[in-house]
Short mmCIF file of C-alpha atoms and ligand atoms in Angstrom, two decimals:
data_model
loop_
_atom_site.label_atom_id
_atom_site.label_comp_id
_atom_site.label_asym_id
_atom_site.label_seq_id
_atom_site.Cartn_x
_atom_site.Cartn_y
_atom_site.Cartn_z
CA MET A 167 3.49 11.96 -13.39
CA LYS A 168 0.73 9.40 -13.05
CA LEU A 169 1.66 5.73 -13.43
CA PHE A 170 -0.81 3.29 -14.97
CA LEU A 171 -0.40 -0.45 -15.37
CA ASP A 172 -0.72 -1.75 -18.94
CA THR A 173 -2.30 -5.15 -18.25
CA ALA A 174 -5.53 -7.07 -17.80
CA ASP A 175 -3.95 -9.35 -15.18
CA LEU A 176 -5.83 -8.81 -11.91
CA GLU A 177 -3.03 -10.13 -9.69
CA GLU A 178 -0.54 -7.67 -11.22
CA ILE A 179 -3.02 -4.84 -10.69
CA ARG A 180 -3.72 -5.84 -7.07
CA THR A 181 0.03 -6.05 -6.38
CA VAL A 182 0.83 -2.56 -7.66
CA ALA A 183 -2.27 -1.13 -5.95
CA ARG A 184 -0.85 -2.48 -2.66
CA TRP A 185 2.41 -0.62 -3.34
CA GLY A 186 0.36 2.61 -3.32
CA VAL A 187 1.62 3.79 -6.72
CA LEU A 188 -1.23 2.77 -9.04
CA ASP A 189 -3.01 5.71 -10.68
CA GLY A 190 -4.98 3.78 -13.31
CA VAL A 191 -4.96 0.89 -15.77
CA THR A 192 -4.93 0.50 -19.53
CA THR A 193 -6.04 -2.64 -21.33
CA ASN A 194 -6.23 -3.59 -24.98
CA PRO A 195 -7.48 -6.63 -26.94
CA THR A 196 -4.01 -8.23 -26.92
CA LEU A 197 -3.62 -7.83 -23.15
CA TYR A 198 -7.13 -9.20 -22.64
CA ALA A 199 -6.33 -12.20 -24.88
CA LYS A 200 -3.45 -13.09 -22.53
CA VAL A 201 -5.84 -13.58 -19.57
CA GLY A 202 -9.17 -14.54 -21.22
CA GLY A 203 -12.51 -14.79 -19.37
CA SER A 204 -15.15 -12.07 -19.52
CA TYR A 205 -13.69 -8.70 -20.54
CA GLU A 206 -16.61 -6.94 -18.83
CA GLU A 207 -16.09 -8.78 -15.53
CA ILE A 208 -12.36 -8.11 -15.61
CA LEU A 209 -12.99 -4.40 -16.23
CA GLN A 210 -15.48 -4.20 -13.35
CA GLU A 211 -13.01 -5.85 -10.99
CA VAL A 212 -10.18 -3.55 -12.14
CA CYS A 213 -12.47 -0.56 -11.51
CA ARG A 214 -13.10 -1.86 -7.99
CA ILE A 215 -9.33 -2.15 -7.35
CA THR A 216 -8.47 1.34 -8.58
CA PRO A 217 -10.54 4.52 -8.58
CA GLY A 218 -8.28 5.85 -11.34
CA PRO A 219 -9.08 5.77 -15.06
CA VAL A 220 -9.42 2.26 -16.57
CA SER A 221 -9.17 2.12 -20.36
CA ALA A 222 -11.30 -0.40 -22.26
CA GLU A 223 -10.69 -0.63 -26.00
CA VAL A 224 -13.31 -0.86 -28.74
CA VAL A 225 -12.64 -3.27 -31.60
CA ALA A 226 -15.37 -2.23 -34.08
CA ASP A 227 -14.17 -0.29 -37.11
CA ASP A 228 -17.47 1.43 -37.94
CA ILE A 229 -18.97 4.37 -36.06
CA ASP A 230 -22.12 2.60 -34.85
CA GLY A 231 -20.09 -0.36 -33.59
CA MET A 232 -17.58 1.90 -31.79
CA LEU A 233 -20.36 3.91 -30.16
CA SER A 234 -22.27 0.86 -29.08
CA GLU A 235 -19.18 -0.87 -27.59
CA GLY A 236 -18.00 2.32 -25.90
CA ARG A 237 -21.40 3.12 -24.37
CA ALA A 238 -21.60 -0.42 -22.99
CA PHE A 239 -18.10 -0.08 -21.44
CA ALA A 240 -19.00 3.31 -19.95
CA LYS A 241 -21.97 1.74 -18.13
CA LEU A 242 -19.70 -0.74 -16.33
CA ALA A 243 -18.18 1.78 -13.89
CA PRO A 244 -17.78 5.56 -13.54
CA ASN A 245 -13.98 5.39 -14.03
CA ILE A 246 -14.07 3.62 -17.40
CA VAL A 247 -12.32 5.47 -20.23
CA VAL A 248 -13.16 4.25 -23.74
CA LYS A 249 -10.05 3.55 -25.78
CA VAL A 250 -10.49 4.37 -29.46
CA PRO A 251 -7.88 3.84 -32.19
CA MET A 252 -6.68 6.82 -34.21
CA SER A 253 -8.52 6.94 -37.55
CA GLU A 254 -11.09 9.14 -39.25
CA THR A 255 -13.87 7.01 -37.75
CA GLY A 256 -12.07 6.96 -34.42
CA LEU A 257 -11.98 10.76 -34.34
CA GLU A 258 -15.71 10.88 -35.05
CA ALA A 259 -16.35 8.40 -32.24
CA ILE A 260 -14.16 10.41 -29.83
CA SER A 261 -16.10 13.56 -30.70
CA ARG A 262 -19.47 11.81 -30.21
CA PHE A 263 -18.34 10.30 -26.89
CA ALA A 264 -17.19 13.75 -25.73
CA ASP A 265 -20.67 15.14 -26.51
CA GLU A 266 -22.14 12.35 -24.36
CA GLY A 267 -19.74 13.00 -21.47
CA ILE A 268 -17.85 9.72 -22.01
CA LYS A 269 -14.08 10.04 -21.55
CA THR A 270 -11.80 8.60 -24.22
CA ASN A 271 -8.19 7.52 -24.67
CA CYS A 272 -7.03 7.81 -28.27
CA THR A 273 -4.68 4.90 -28.90
CA LEU A 274 -2.19 3.96 -31.64
CA ILE A 275 -0.83 7.51 -31.92
CA PHE A 276 2.52 7.70 -33.71
CA THR A 277 2.83 11.41 -34.55
CA ALA A 278 2.23 14.68 -32.73
CA ASN A 279 -0.28 15.64 -35.45
CA GLN A 280 -2.38 12.57 -34.70
CA GLY A 281 -2.29 13.55 -31.04
CA LEU A 282 -3.32 17.13 -31.85
CA LEU A 283 -6.32 15.87 -33.83
CA ALA A 284 -7.36 13.53 -31.02
CA ALA A 285 -7.12 16.35 -28.48
CA LYS A 286 -9.25 18.63 -30.66
CA ALA A 287 -11.85 15.87 -31.11
CA GLY A 288 -12.12 15.70 -27.31
CA ALA A 289 -9.96 12.78 -26.14
CA SER A 290 -8.95 13.14 -22.50
CA LEU A 291 -5.91 10.86 -22.97
CA LEU A 292 -3.54 10.80 -25.97
CA SER A 293 -1.47 7.60 -26.25
CA PRO A 294 1.69 7.74 -28.38
CA PHE A 295 3.31 4.29 -28.67
CA ILE A 296 6.96 5.04 -28.04
CA GLY A 297 8.36 1.50 -27.98
CA ARG A 298 6.84 0.60 -31.35
CA LEU A 299 8.40 3.74 -32.86
CA ASP A 300 11.79 2.87 -31.36
CA ASP A 301 11.34 -0.64 -32.82
CA ILE A 302 11.35 0.84 -36.35
CA ASN A 303 14.30 3.14 -35.67
CA GLN A 304 12.24 6.29 -35.03
CA ASP A 305 12.49 8.34 -31.85
CA GLY A 306 9.35 7.60 -29.84
CA MET A 307 10.33 10.05 -27.12
CA GLU A 308 10.42 12.89 -29.65
CA VAL A 309 6.68 12.42 -30.24
CA ILE A 310 6.14 12.66 -26.48
CA ARG A 311 8.20 15.86 -26.29
CA GLU A 312 6.36 17.42 -29.26
CA LEU A 313 2.89 16.45 -28.08
CA VAL A 314 3.46 17.55 -24.48
CA GLY A 315 4.73 20.89 -25.87
CA ILE A 316 1.64 21.31 -28.06
CA VAL A 317 -0.80 20.40 -25.27
CA GLU A 318 0.88 22.82 -22.83
CA MET A 319 1.40 25.65 -25.34
CA HIS A 320 -2.21 25.61 -26.53
CA ASP A 321 -3.74 24.73 -23.17
CA LEU A 322 -5.53 21.70 -24.60
CA ASP A 323 -7.79 19.76 -22.25
CA SER A 324 -5.97 16.44 -22.74
CA GLU A 325 -3.16 14.51 -21.07
CA VAL A 326 -0.32 12.78 -22.89
CA LEU A 327 0.02 9.12 -21.92
CA ALA A 328 3.29 7.42 -22.87
CA ALA A 329 2.32 3.91 -24.04
CA SER A 330 4.27 0.96 -25.42
CA ILE A 331 6.87 1.42 -22.70
CA ARG A 332 9.66 -1.13 -22.98
CA HIS A 333 12.04 -0.33 -20.11
CA PRO A 334 12.54 1.95 -17.06
CA ARG A 335 14.56 4.53 -19.03
CA HIS A 336 11.43 5.24 -21.10
CA VAL A 337 9.64 6.18 -17.85
CA THR A 338 12.40 8.54 -16.69
CA ASP A 339 12.64 10.23 -20.09
CA ALA A 340 8.84 10.60 -20.36
CA ALA A 341 8.74 12.12 -16.86
CA LEU A 342 11.53 14.57 -17.75
CA ALA A 343 9.62 15.51 -20.94
CA GLY A 344 6.68 16.56 -18.74
CA CYS A 345 4.51 13.67 -19.88
CA HIS A 346 1.36 13.50 -17.77
CA VAL A 347 0.96 9.71 -17.59
CA ALA A 348 2.93 6.57 -18.46
CA THR A 349 1.37 3.13 -18.73
CA LEU A 350 3.77 0.33 -17.84
CA PRO A 351 3.88 -3.43 -18.16
CA PHE A 352 4.13 -5.04 -14.69
CA LYS A 353 7.69 -6.15 -15.49
CA VAL A 354 8.84 -2.56 -16.06
CA MET A 355 7.14 -1.48 -12.82
CA GLN A 356 9.18 -4.19 -11.01
CA GLN A 357 12.37 -3.13 -12.84
CA MET A 358 11.83 0.42 -11.54
CA VAL A 359 11.89 -0.91 -7.97
CA GLN A 360 15.06 -2.91 -8.38
CA HIS A 361 18.72 -1.91 -8.16
CA PRO A 362 21.60 -4.30 -7.38
CA LEU A 363 23.08 -1.90 -4.81
CA THR A 364 19.70 -1.68 -3.04
CA GLU A 365 19.52 -5.48 -2.83
CA LYS A 366 23.15 -5.71 -1.70
CA GLY A 367 22.57 -2.99 0.90
CA ILE A 368 19.49 -4.69 2.37
CA LYS A 369 21.41 -7.99 2.64
CA THR A 370 24.41 -6.32 4.32
CA PHE A 371 22.28 -4.37 6.82
CA ARG A 372 20.48 -7.57 7.83
CA GLU A 373 23.73 -9.55 8.18
CA ASP A 374 25.45 -6.81 10.22
CA TRP A 375 22.41 -6.52 12.47
CA GLU A 376 22.26 -10.26 13.10
CA LYS A 377 26.04 -10.63 13.73
CA ALA A 378 26.10 -7.67 16.14
CA ARG A 379 22.99 -8.83 18.02
CA ALA A 380 24.46 -12.32 18.42
CA ILE A 381 27.82 -11.02 19.76
CA ILE A 382 26.19 -8.53 22.14
CA ALA A 383 23.73 -11.15 23.39
CA LYS A 384 26.59 -13.61 23.97
CA THR A 385 29.43 -11.38 25.27
CA GLY A 386 27.98 -7.87 25.78
CA ASP A 387 31.11 -6.65 23.93
CA LYS A 388 30.00 -3.70 21.74
CA ALA A 389 33.52 -3.09 20.38
CA LYS A 390 33.76 -6.69 19.19
CA ALA A 391 30.34 -6.39 17.56
CA ALA A 392 31.53 -3.23 15.71
CA GLU A 393 34.55 -5.10 14.32
CA THR A 394 32.26 -7.53 12.46
CA VAL A 395 30.64 -4.82 10.32
CA THR A 396 30.89 -5.69 6.61
CA PRO A 397 33.30 -3.35 4.76
CA ARG A 398 31.62 -1.34 1.96
O1 G3P B 290 -1.58 -0.49 -24.34
C1 G3P B 290 -0.96 -0.14 -25.51
C2 G3P B 290 0.55 -0.25 -25.55
O2 G3P B 290 1.10 0.10 -24.33
C3 G3P B 290 1.04 -1.53 -26.14
O3 G3P B 290 2.42 -1.72 -25.99
O4 G3P B 290 4.33 -3.28 -25.98
O5 G3P B 290 2.31 -3.83 -27.34
O6 G3P B 290 3.84 -1.99 -28.03
P1 G3P B 290 3.27 -2.76 -26.89
#
């Protein structure tokens, strides 16, 4: 499964790129509002950091506005994907972008049927928002399972992207459901790295190493060094 970062924060993107696990980036107007500056310049820099797909979202609600914003985004870099909200106008825009060879990510998907429509219109990425469904006591992961099943069963030329991820369990469940991509806030990416037993183990290994080295350097007594090993 591909892992994208869901952020417009360049430092977060650079950090995860250095880890070697960054497959792409998604942004939206809210994430952009958190960092400010020029959206175009941020997008160009993100596209320099990662060769993977970088989603840039249109805000117009009419077809001409969506097309004009999306075409301008697509000119910024070859890996830009135009993010278009699910709606009747959004579907038309996705279809027009597909005719022009511009890739799209259909966002704000909350049902498998919406995802099916977006795939048929030509969206390369389908973004169900699982956290926001969970927030209103619906099962977000069920939409992922249904949509992945539909895409696979009918051999649709789209990938399902689990969005609105709230915690690491969402990532595991999406992966087990065969979801093609998940886009994660930086915090969730960090939470995936962490485990208290990992941290405890690293600390213990370092302490045992240092104690043993000190004893061997001082006395040369390997048996005495072994006695200092921390019990598990
Ligand atoms: O990028 C869209 C999506 O991931 C937003 O998530 O946390 O605002 O529901 P959230």
